[in-house]
Amino acid sequence: MSVTTTPVSQSRFLQRIQGVPTETTPVWLMRQAGRYMPEYRALRARHTLLEMIRQPELAAEVTLQPVSAFDLDAAIIFSDILPPLEGMGLELSFVKGEGPVIHNPVRTAGDIAALRVPDPHESMQGTLEAIRMVRPELDARGLPLIGFAGAPFTLACYAVEGGKSRYHENARILMLSEDALWDQLMTKLATTAGEFLLAQAEAGANVLNIFDTWVGELAPHHYEQRVLPYVRQMIDIAAGAGKPIILFGVGNGPLLEAMGSSGVDVIGVDWRIDLRIARRRLGPDLVLQGNLDPVALLAPWDVLRREIDAVLAQAKGDERFIFNLGHGVLPATPVDNVRRLIEYVHEAR
Ligand code: CP3
């Protein structure tokens, strides 16, 4: 007896993106593979984060952990937005308690000129191989795979600051005061990230997600003039694959019209904006993704359920809505809450 699965092309997730009615709301979670899962922590105890990203067997295993544990509607390839910077010439490590560190941050005209635009087939071959490795298992489950990359502004924040930073002031001073250098840096980042997205699609990713985490701190006119053109450059390259593209940013409410004009198919929003307002501002055609506060997953089930209901009420009747969090799953999240959230969203009609 053979088990019949729906082909990936008819998965809820891809159907929603294409505007085809589905019987229930598709759901996936940013950072769905991570420290809240005991399977992840067990592997992480024996390997560094960069090993787990660079070794295709490990990245493939972690990618599949959440889709094996839960009834998710998509997998996202296990990586991070920062490893592509290594191929550009930056030295990256993840330091316990500190997060990402770039040991040779970009500070001068010479630093920017020295940045390479690497061939992703060489610099990111581990991730591309991991994508090829998870494909058969995902096909058997009828699940699409999301490939991703950081957007130029968010990558510039890390490249220039050399790690996490409260205000990203060095990157933003460069943006405001050095037009030619900013253009050179952002073009290199957009090209690197765009070509990496294209390569992921060619390796087997069905959907491409652009993370522009830190854009919410920008004035709308700065976003439109000094950031959006490079998001468009990146999208123009990635769009060559013909796959749907998601664009997400934390606190991007004030930028929705600008982000919606970028040429992507899906806009991801966080909990700081009501989904009905986001829908009105984006118009009827774009798909909307979001926006449960990840902190709600730390609360008891009755509180979490109330918060899920609030998101679903905001999205009621919206045929172009994908359920997600407004940012990544927090490490302290109980696994059981993730399971119940996914079941609950699927049961709600
Ligand atoms: O969504 C997924 O499941 C795929 C995996 C994924 C990771 N990072 C793994 C990771 C994705 C999509 C990212 C994206 C990412 N990384 C973003 C954009 C989205 C967002 O969350 O805003 C950003 C800004 C980063 C940079 C980054 N990576 C930081 C600031 C940190 C340290 C903070 C932290 O959570 O530890 C990371 C580390 C990181 N990336 C971890 C994971 C699972 C934790 C690693 C560990 O120690 O095990």
XYZ file of C-alpha atoms and ligand atoms in Angstrom:
397
model
C 0.000 0.000 0.000
C 1.412 3.357 -0.933
C 0.841 6.513 1.013
C -0.395 9.293 -1.218
C 0.875 12.729 -0.398
C -0.138 16.001 -1.936
C 2.513 17.313 -4.308
C 4.466 20.302 -2.983
C 2.869 22.514 -5.647
C -0.511 21.841 -4.018
C 0.634 22.486 -0.454
C -1.463 24.979 1.513
C 1.477 27.311 1.753
C 2.118 27.600 -1.984
C -1.599 27.660 -2.789
C -2.177 30.585 -0.426
C 0.689 32.504 -1.977
C -0.845 31.910 -5.401
C -4.271 33.071 -4.216
C -5.866 29.601 -4.446
C -8.378 29.000 -1.603
C -7.202 26.489 1.019
C -9.309 24.696 3.625
C -7.271 26.093 6.491
C -4.589 28.652 7.298
C -0.989 27.615 6.595
C 1.470 28.156 9.431
C 5.259 28.147 9.869
C 7.411 29.892 12.464
C 10.506 32.006 12.068
C 13.349 30.242 13.932
C 11.254 27.086 14.051
C 14.494 25.094 14.335
C 16.380 26.218 17.402
C 17.218 26.083 21.044
C 13.643 25.561 22.325
C 13.797 22.041 20.791
C 15.582 19.312 22.787
C 16.649 17.638 19.504
C 18.379 20.870 18.491
C 20.086 21.317 21.864
C 21.352 17.727 21.791
C 23.099 18.312 18.472
C 24.237 21.804 19.462
C 25.942 20.366 22.568
C 28.365 18.591 20.228
C 28.811 21.216 17.480
C 29.233 24.972 17.088
C 26.496 26.898 15.303
C 28.750 27.461 12.288
C 29.506 23.724 12.080
C 25.793 23.001 12.104
C 25.314 25.499 9.299
C 28.348 24.541 7.204
C 28.076 20.730 7.407
C 25.221 19.754 5.085
C 24.289 16.566 6.995
C 23.861 18.577 10.212
C 22.003 21.479 8.562
C 19.681 19.005 6.819
C 18.991 17.190 10.091
C 18.161 20.416 11.974
C 15.973 21.668 9.099
C 13.860 18.523 9.368
C 13.594 18.477 13.197
C 10.608 20.861 13.459
C 8.720 19.399 10.471
C 9.091 15.923 11.996
C 7.897 17.130 15.411
C 5.004 19.363 14.293
C 2.406 19.676 11.537
C 4.108 22.698 9.968
C 3.221 23.866 6.452
C 6.788 24.636 5.384
C 10.395 23.943 6.295
C 13.057 26.663 6.337
C 16.618 25.679 5.556
C 18.815 25.819 8.642
C 21.404 28.570 8.344
C 21.757 32.176 9.447
C 21.793 35.479 7.590
C 25.468 36.123 8.380
C 27.509 33.195 6.885
C 27.344 34.704 3.344
C 29.469 37.561 4.735
C 32.363 35.113 5.190
C 32.628 34.683 1.430
C 32.880 38.472 1.129
C 35.996 38.417 3.318
C 34.548 38.996 6.797
C 35.578 36.804 9.738
C 32.474 35.602 11.574
C 31.988 33.758 14.827
C 29.082 33.290 17.226
C 30.184 33.978 20.779
C 28.203 32.536 23.683
C 26.199 35.270 25.390
C 27.247 37.874 22.829
C 25.706 36.665 19.592
C 27.413 37.174 16.240
C 30.823 38.863 16.075
C 32.619 40.069 12.946
C 36.278 40.380 13.781
C 37.215 42.659 10.874
C 34.253 45.069 10.569
C 33.926 47.310 7.527
C 34.943 50.820 8.533
C 36.904 52.517 5.735
C 36.680 53.062 1.982
C 39.477 50.505 1.665
C 37.479 47.932 3.659
C 34.474 48.368 1.370
C 36.596 48.202 -1.782
C 38.196 44.967 -0.524
C 34.841 43.175 -0.073
C 34.358 40.392 -2.603
C 31.104 39.342 -4.268
C 31.529 35.569 -3.926
C 30.071 32.803 -6.040
C 27.478 31.202 -3.714
C 28.212 27.780 -5.215
C 31.607 28.043 -3.544
C 31.035 30.214 -0.463
C 27.670 28.701 0.534
C 28.017 25.203 -0.906
C 27.137 23.566 2.447
C 23.728 25.261 2.532
C 23.057 24.486 -1.139
C 23.971 20.852 -0.498
C 21.707 20.761 2.598
C 18.842 22.018 0.405
C 19.424 19.162 -2.046
C 19.592 16.702 0.871
C 16.242 17.638 2.488
C 14.328 17.715 -0.801
C 13.342 13.989 -0.950
C 12.039 13.959 2.640
C 10.065 17.166 2.065
C 8.676 15.844 -1.214
C 7.472 12.741 0.632
C 5.704 15.024 3.100
C 4.390 17.382 0.400
C 6.110 20.315 2.094
C 7.713 23.351 0.486
C 11.167 24.564 1.521
C 11.936 28.200 2.279
C 15.399 29.474 1.372
C 16.500 32.815 2.802
C 19.039 35.605 2.952
C 19.510 38.837 4.867
C 18.687 42.101 3.099
C 21.502 44.574 2.388
C 20.629 47.061 5.170
C 20.458 44.432 7.926
C 23.652 42.791 6.648
C 25.324 46.237 6.582
C 24.341 46.743 10.234
C 26.349 43.638 11.199
C 29.201 44.175 8.726
C 29.811 47.766 9.831
C 29.120 47.451 13.567
C 30.967 44.138 13.858
C 28.171 42.517 15.840
C 24.939 43.320 17.557
C 24.325 46.953 18.347
C 21.520 49.020 19.814
C 21.327 51.863 17.293
C 23.518 50.679 14.397
C 24.922 54.168 14.445
C 28.091 53.483 12.438
C 26.105 51.902 9.609
C 23.561 54.698 9.652
C 26.169 57.476 9.712
C 27.695 55.866 6.626
C 24.228 55.711 5.045
C 23.547 59.389 5.769
C 26.896 60.902 4.934
C 28.813 58.817 2.380
C 26.622 58.325 -0.684
C 29.247 56.729 -2.922
C 30.610 54.368 -0.249
C 27.116 53.413 0.850
C 26.198 52.649 -2.761
C 29.295 50.483 -3.176
C 28.694 48.574 0.066
C 24.960 48.082 -0.478
C 25.421 47.001 -4.109
C 27.945 44.343 -3.059
C 25.650 43.097 -0.279
C 22.558 43.104 -2.539
C 24.401 41.203 -5.264
C 25.848 38.630 -2.853
C 22.490 38.050 -1.128
C 20.502 38.058 -4.392
C 22.781 35.539 -6.081
C 22.641 33.338 -2.999
C 18.814 33.356 -3.098
C 18.893 32.445 -6.775
C 21.269 29.544 -6.070
C 19.016 28.300 -3.256
C 16.024 28.275 -5.608
C 18.041 26.350 -8.185
C 19.075 23.851 -5.488
C 15.428 23.203 -4.562
C 13.977 25.995 -2.400
C 10.327 26.717 -3.339
C 9.993 30.113 -1.662
C 12.614 32.760 -0.828
C 12.504 34.837 2.347
C 14.370 38.132 2.714
C 15.046 39.145 6.323
C 15.429 42.900 6.752
C 15.260 42.747 10.530
C 16.472 46.247 11.412
C 14.634 48.476 8.879
C 12.029 49.461 11.480
C 14.470 51.967 12.947
C 14.701 54.003 9.713
C 12.783 57.124 8.744
C 10.509 56.230 5.817
C 12.256 58.697 3.473
C 15.647 57.173 4.319
C 14.267 53.693 3.705
C 12.844 54.725 0.346
C 15.920 56.613 -0.851
C 18.841 54.725 0.646
C 17.676 51.182 1.337
C 14.759 50.152 -0.884
C 16.719 50.563 -4.160
C 19.128 47.857 -2.957
C 16.309 45.589 -1.779
C 15.027 45.935 -5.352
C 18.477 45.054 -6.770
C 18.487 41.917 -4.652
C 14.940 41.022 -5.678
C 15.704 41.613 -9.367
C 18.478 39.010 -9.162
C 16.495 36.485 -7.089
C 13.334 36.899 -9.201
C 15.195 35.182 -12.038
C 14.295 31.915 -10.296
C 10.562 32.567 -10.676
C 9.857 31.625 -7.047
C 7.636 33.602 -4.643
C 9.517 36.031 -2.386
C 8.691 37.042 1.214
C 9.998 40.333 2.667
C 10.056 40.677 6.456
C 11.173 43.434 8.811
C 10.732 44.043 12.532
C 8.631 47.152 13.213
C 8.061 47.719 9.492
C 4.565 49.211 9.932
C 5.563 52.711 8.779
C 7.304 51.228 5.708
C 4.543 48.955 4.421
C 3.670 50.885 1.259
C 7.354 51.143 0.333
C 8.037 47.478 1.080
C 4.892 46.491 -0.810
C 6.209 48.326 -3.881
C 9.428 46.269 -3.914
C 8.108 43.528 -6.191
C 7.750 40.735 -3.618
C 4.738 38.452 -3.187
C 4.460 38.286 0.612
C 5.059 40.889 3.332
C 5.867 39.708 6.865
C 4.823 42.004 9.719
C 5.213 41.936 13.477
C 2.691 42.441 16.298
C 3.168 46.209 16.406
C 0.638 46.576 13.585
C -2.967 45.340 13.390
C -3.335 42.948 10.450
C -6.440 44.798 9.220
C -4.486 48.043 9.019
C -1.591 46.268 7.307
C -4.035 44.793 4.785
C -5.610 48.169 4.058
C -2.202 49.728 3.542
C -0.842 46.916 1.345
C -3.936 46.552 -0.830
C -5.723 43.300 -1.730
C -3.088 41.496 -3.804
C -0.074 40.980 -1.577
C -0.015 38.059 0.834
C 0.302 39.051 4.494
C 2.309 36.972 6.956
C 2.500 37.310 10.743
C 2.204 38.385 13.465
C 1.823 36.736 16.880
C 4.099 38.182 19.557
C 6.579 35.337 20.295
C 6.323 36.214 23.993
C 2.739 34.856 23.915
C 4.264 31.385 23.469
C 5.787 31.686 26.945
C 2.357 32.159 28.562
C -0.052 29.448 29.795
C -2.202 27.850 27.090
C -5.388 29.801 27.841
C -3.504 33.088 27.409
C -1.729 31.849 24.292
C -5.036 30.674 22.811
C -6.601 34.083 23.427
C -3.665 35.746 21.651
C -3.883 33.350 18.680
C -7.628 34.100 18.511
C -6.848 37.809 18.359
C -4.508 37.299 15.387
C -7.010 35.030 13.638
C -9.796 37.581 14.249
C -7.685 40.294 12.606
C -7.129 38.001 9.620
C -10.732 36.765 9.462
C -11.942 36.417 5.882
C -8.486 37.234 4.541
C -7.748 34.611 1.880
C -4.198 35.854 1.522
C -2.901 35.345 5.043
C -0.167 33.043 6.364
C 0.127 32.522 10.110
C 3.563 33.138 11.634
C 5.080 34.939 14.581
C 6.074 38.588 14.421
C 9.701 37.541 15.093
C 11.579 34.328 15.866
C 10.614 31.659 18.418
C 12.291 32.463 21.758
C 14.630 29.832 23.259
C 12.520 29.499 26.461
C 9.379 28.513 24.497
C 7.732 25.270 25.710
C 7.626 22.721 22.884
C 4.062 21.845 23.804
C 2.901 25.398 23.157
C 4.363 25.245 19.644
C 2.525 21.983 18.969
C -0.774 23.319 20.296
C -0.441 26.592 18.388
C -0.007 24.785 15.079
C -2.924 22.413 15.753
C -5.138 25.277 16.868
C -4.444 27.416 13.796
C -5.218 24.455 11.517
C -8.462 23.652 13.355
C -9.758 27.231 13.200
C -11.890 27.794 10.098
O 14.123 30.288 10.993
C 14.834 29.287 11.074
O 14.505 28.275 11.748
C 16.124 29.199 10.260
C 17.301 29.545 10.986
C 17.688 30.992 11.224
C 18.685 31.327 12.172
N 18.924 32.658 12.073
C 19.369 30.381 13.056
C 20.036 30.861 14.271
C 17.296 32.175 10.588
C 16.238 32.393 9.526
C 18.094 33.216 11.134
C 18.009 34.613 10.669
C 18.715 35.662 11.406
N 19.897 35.588 12.066
C 18.274 36.997 11.435
C 17.052 37.543 10.734
C 15.774 37.182 11.391
C 15.652 37.649 12.819
O 15.576 36.777 13.687
O 15.654 38.861 13.035
C 19.217 37.727 12.190
C 19.161 39.211 12.522
C 20.243 36.815 12.576
C 21.496 37.126 13.328
C 21.680 36.286 14.526
N 21.900 34.922 14.533
C 21.730 36.730 15.866
C 21.529 38.177 16.327
C 21.972 35.599 16.663
C 22.234 35.578 18.145
C 21.000 35.692 18.931
C 20.504 34.326 19.294
O 19.300 34.070 19.095
O 21.315 33.542 19.794
C 22.030 34.476 15.817
C 22.249 33.081 16.230
C 21.310 32.052 15.696
N 20.835 31.969 14.416
C 20.784 30.944 16.423
C 19.996 30.191 15.536
C 19.269 28.912 15.801
C 21.119 30.595 17.883
C 22.315 29.754 17.764
C 22.681 28.872 18.913
O 23.428 29.339 19.777
O 22.323 27.688 18.891
